[in-house]
PDB file of C-alpha atoms in Angstrom:
ATOM      1  CA  GLN Q   1      14.320   2.650   8.736  1.00 88.00           C
ATOM      2  CA  VAL Q   2      11.500   5.827   7.648  1.00 96.00           C
ATOM      3  CA  GLN Q   3      11.784   9.753   9.083  1.00 96.00           C
ATOM      4  CA  LEU Q   4       9.521  12.014   8.096  1.00 97.00           C
ATOM      5  CA  VAL Q   5      11.753  15.710   8.153  1.00 96.00           C
ATOM      6  CA  GLU Q   6       9.569  19.511   8.147  1.00 95.00           C
ATOM      7  CA  SER Q   7      10.039  22.746   7.578  1.00 95.00           C
ATOM      8  CA  GLY Q   8       8.717  25.919   6.531  1.00 96.00           C
ATOM      9  CA  GLY Q   9       8.102  26.986  10.620  1.00 95.00           C
ATOM     10  CA  GLY Q  10       9.065  30.111  11.503  1.00 97.00           C
ATOM     11  CA  MET Q  11       8.030  33.533  13.188  1.00 98.00           C
ATOM     12  CA  VAL Q  12       5.377  35.918  11.185  1.00 98.00           C
ATOM     13  CA  GLN Q  13       2.052  38.512  12.094  1.00 98.00           C
ATOM     14  CA  PRO Q  14      -1.327  38.193  12.368  1.00 98.00           C
ATOM     15  CA  GLY Q  15      -3.066  37.843   9.609  1.00 98.00           C
ATOM     16  CA  GLY Q  16       0.735  36.748   7.531  1.00 98.00           C
ATOM     17  CA  SER Q  17       0.672  33.083   5.981  1.00 98.00           C
ATOM     18  CA  LEU Q  18       3.218  29.505   6.017  1.00 98.00           C
ATOM     19  CA  ARG Q  19       4.163  27.040   4.484  1.00 98.00           C
ATOM     20  CA  LEU Q  20       5.011  24.125   5.955  1.00 98.00           C
ATOM     21  CA  SER Q  21       6.090  20.879   4.168  1.00 98.00           C
ATOM     22  CA  CYS Q  22       6.572  17.603   4.711  1.00 98.00           C
ATOM     23  CA  ALA Q  23       9.166  14.717   2.820  1.00 98.00           C
ATOM     24  CA  ALA Q  24       8.753  11.707   4.531  1.00 98.00           C
ATOM     25  CA  SER Q  25      11.533   9.323   3.568  1.00 97.00           C
ATOM     26  CA  GLY Q  26      13.554   5.708   3.845  1.00 96.00           C
ATOM     27  CA  SER Q  27      12.258   2.093   3.338  1.00 94.00           C
ATOM     28  CA  ILE Q  28       8.211   3.083   2.014  1.00 96.00           C
ATOM     29  CA  PHE Q  29       5.884   0.606   0.586  1.00 95.00           C
ATOM     30  CA  SER Q  30       2.318   3.333   0.552  1.00 94.00           C
ATOM     31  CA  ILE Q  31       1.742   5.907   2.715  1.00 96.00           C
ATOM     32  CA  ASN Q  32      -2.026   5.752   3.324  1.00 95.00           C
ATOM     33  CA  ASP Q  33      -3.773   9.438   5.394  1.00 97.00           C
ATOM     34  CA  MET Q  34      -1.473  11.982   5.822  1.00 98.00           C
ATOM     35  CA  GLY Q  35      -1.725  14.648   7.717  1.00 98.00           C
ATOM     36  CA  TRP Q  36      -0.921  17.819  10.987  1.00 98.00           C
ATOM     37  CA  TYR Q  37      -1.204  18.258  14.282  1.00 98.00           C
ATOM     38  CA  ARG Q  38      -0.227  21.292  16.958  1.00 98.00           C
ATOM     39  CA  GLN Q  39       0.627  21.201  20.191  1.00 98.00           C
ATOM     40  CA  ALA Q  40       0.432  24.322  22.333  1.00 96.00           C
ATOM     41  CA  PRO Q  41       2.465  25.159  25.102  1.00 91.00           C
ATOM     42  CA  GLY Q  42       0.491  23.410  28.291  1.00 94.00           C
ATOM     43  CA  LYS Q  43      -1.205  22.230  26.286  1.00 96.00           C
ATOM     44  CA  GLN Q  44      -2.581  18.716  24.465  1.00 97.00           C
ATOM     45  CA  ARG Q  45      -1.933  17.364  20.951  1.00 97.00           C
ATOM     46  CA  GLU Q  46      -4.514  17.946  18.951  1.00 97.00           C
ATOM     47  CA  LEU Q  47      -5.483  17.515  15.221  1.00 98.00           C
ATOM     48  CA  VAL Q  48      -5.475  19.898  12.202  1.00 98.00           C
ATOM     49  CA  ALA Q  49      -5.433  18.339   9.334  1.00 98.00           C
ATOM     50  CA  THR Q  50      -5.804  14.699   7.630  1.00 98.00           C
ATOM     51  CA  ILE Q  51      -5.557  14.217   3.775  1.00 98.00           C
ATOM     52  CA  ASN Q  52      -6.397  10.485   2.207  1.00 97.00           C
ATOM     53  CA  ARG Q  53      -4.385   9.065  -1.192  1.00 95.00           C
ATOM     54  CA  SER Q  54      -7.058  11.067  -3.588  1.00 95.00           C
ATOM     55  CA  GLY Q  55      -6.449  14.247  -2.173  1.00 95.00           C
ATOM     56  CA  TRP Q  56      -9.466  15.272  -0.134  1.00 96.00           C
ATOM     57  CA  GLY Q  57      -8.639  16.772   3.087  1.00 96.00           C
ATOM     58  CA  ASN Q  58     -10.213  16.833   6.448  1.00 97.00           C
ATOM     59  CA  TYR Q  59      -9.642  19.856   9.014  1.00 98.00           C
ATOM     60  CA  VAL Q  60     -10.329  21.471  12.294  1.00 97.00           C
ATOM     61  CA  ASP Q  61     -12.790  24.343  12.727  1.00 97.00           C
ATOM     62  CA  SER Q  62     -10.767  26.236  14.243  1.00 97.00           C
ATOM     63  CA  VAL Q  63      -9.203  26.298  10.897  1.00 98.00           C
ATOM     64  CA  LYS Q  64     -11.217  26.535   8.089  1.00 98.00           C
ATOM     65  CA  GLY Q  65     -10.996  28.428   5.192  1.00 97.00           C
ATOM     66  CA  ARG Q  66      -8.081  29.465   6.630  1.00 98.00           C
ATOM     67  CA  PHE Q  67      -5.186  26.375   6.118  1.00 98.00           C
ATOM     68  CA  THR Q  68      -4.954  24.647   2.978  1.00 98.00           C
ATOM     69  CA  ILE Q  69      -3.512  21.308   2.766  1.00 98.00           C
ATOM     70  CA  SER Q  70      -1.823  19.523   0.093  1.00 98.00           C
ATOM     71  CA  ARG Q  71      -0.048  16.424  -1.008  1.00 98.00           C
ATOM     72  CA  ASP Q  72       2.786  14.992  -3.242  1.00 97.00           C
ATOM     73  CA  ASN Q  73       2.198  11.500  -3.944  1.00 97.00           C
ATOM     74  CA  ALA Q  74       5.257  11.313  -6.359  1.00 96.00           C
ATOM     75  CA  LYS Q  75       7.174  12.746  -3.773  1.00 97.00           C
ATOM     76  CA  ASN Q  76       6.164  11.298  -0.419  1.00 97.00           C
ATOM     77  CA  THR Q  77       5.456  14.881   0.453  1.00 98.00           C
ATOM     78  CA  VAL Q  78       2.917  16.624   2.837  1.00 98.00           C
ATOM     79  CA  TYR Q  79       2.304  20.609   2.628  1.00 98.00           C
ATOM     80  CA  LEU Q  80       0.047  22.821   5.243  1.00 98.00           C
ATOM     81  CA  ARG Q  81      -0.364  26.841   3.510  1.00 98.00           C
ATOM     82  CA  MET Q  82      -1.385  28.891   6.863  1.00 98.00           C
ATOM     83  CA  ASN Q  83      -2.952  31.696   5.426  1.00 98.00           C
ATOM     84  CA  SER Q  84      -5.038  34.501   8.757  1.00 98.00           C
ATOM     85  CA  LEU Q  85      -2.713  33.438  11.058  1.00 98.00           C
ATOM     86  CA  LYS Q  86      -3.858  34.402  14.196  1.00 98.00           C
ATOM     87  CA  PRO Q  87      -2.088  34.014  17.927  1.00 97.00           C
ATOM     88  CA  GLU Q  88      -3.374  31.407  18.492  1.00 96.00           C
ATOM     89  CA  ASP Q  89      -2.103  29.022  15.633  1.00 98.00           C
ATOM     90  CA  THR Q  90       0.946  29.889  18.100  1.00 98.00           C
ATOM     91  CA  ALA Q  91       2.501  25.326  18.868  1.00 98.00           C
ATOM     92  CA  VAL Q  92       4.753  23.352  17.036  1.00 98.00           C
ATOM     93  CA  TYR Q  93       3.141  21.624  14.355  1.00 98.00           C
ATOM     94  CA  TYR Q  94       3.844  17.879  13.478  1.00 98.00           C
ATOM     95  CA  CYS Q  95       3.342  15.969  10.798  1.00 98.00           C
ATOM     96  CA  ASN Q  96       1.903  12.129  10.617  1.00 98.00           C
ATOM     97  CA  ALA Q  97       1.876   9.377   8.174  1.00 98.00           C
ATOM     98  CA  ASP Q  98       0.193   6.878   8.347  1.00 96.00           C
ATOM     99  CA  LEU Q  99       2.714   4.438   5.481  1.00 96.00           C
ATOM    100  CA  CYS Q 100       3.340   0.891   5.278  1.00 95.00           C
ATOM    101  CA  THR Q 101       7.065  -0.483   4.306  1.00 95.00           C
ATOM    102  CA  SER Q 102       5.790  -3.500   3.308  1.00 92.00           C
ATOM    103  CA  TRP Q 103       3.085  -5.486   1.093  1.00 89.00           C
ATOM    104  CA  ILE Q 104       2.313  -6.753   4.295  1.00 86.00           C
ATOM    105  CA  ARG Q 105      -0.075  -5.422   6.292  1.00 77.00           C
ATOM    106  CA  ASN Q 106       0.906  -4.983   9.520  1.00 87.00           C
ATOM    107  CA  SER Q 107       4.321  -3.437   8.775  1.00 91.00           C
ATOM    108  CA  CYS Q 108       1.744  -0.205   7.987  1.00 92.00           C
ATOM    109  CA  LYS Q 109       2.480   2.173  10.869  1.00 94.00           C
ATOM    110  CA  ASP Q 110       2.568   5.644  12.455  1.00 96.00           C
ATOM    111  CA  TYR Q 111       4.836   7.782  11.363  1.00 97.00           C
ATOM    112  CA  TRP Q 112       6.121  11.266  13.248  1.00 97.00           C
ATOM    113  CA  GLY Q 113       8.238  13.919  12.736  1.00 97.00           C
ATOM    114  CA  GLN Q 114      10.269  15.888  14.836  1.00 96.00           C
ATOM    115  CA  GLY Q 115       8.703  19.147  14.195  1.00 96.00           C
ATOM    116  CA  THR Q 116       8.440  22.443  14.254  1.00 97.00           C
ATOM    117  CA  GLN Q 117       7.364  25.132  15.913  1.00 98.00           C
ATOM    118  CA  VAL Q 118       5.113  28.021  14.277  1.00 98.00           C
ATOM    119  CA  THR Q 119       5.211  30.970  16.523  1.00 98.00           C
ATOM    120  CA  VAL Q 120       2.451  34.290  15.605  1.00 98.00           C
ATOM    121  CA  SER Q 121       2.658  37.718  16.987  1.00 97.00           C
ATOM    122  CA  SER Q 122       3.143  41.095  16.210  1.00 95.00           C
TER     123      SER Q 122
END
């Protein structure tokens, strides 16, 4: 059984900062890419940022220069540092991991966290 548990969401004023964390636990053999997605009310879930095992990150244009994704492979944890937050960043943020539970290739699949609410409002 694998679990991804997010933390760090909350309410912040425009221009503020938050740091999200997502820890994977359970029967983990290896983790490939990890990432953060978000879903605002009435909108589809969208990719925010991804990071590979080597630490290379990719970002959606709307958060470039404001958000930073990082990971600690020893802790099976991915982080999202969000600076200069805007009201349009308000959404439920979901953690994602391409995770393998054994050396068998077809043991790898996408896992999701339960989501954490981020609200940016004055």
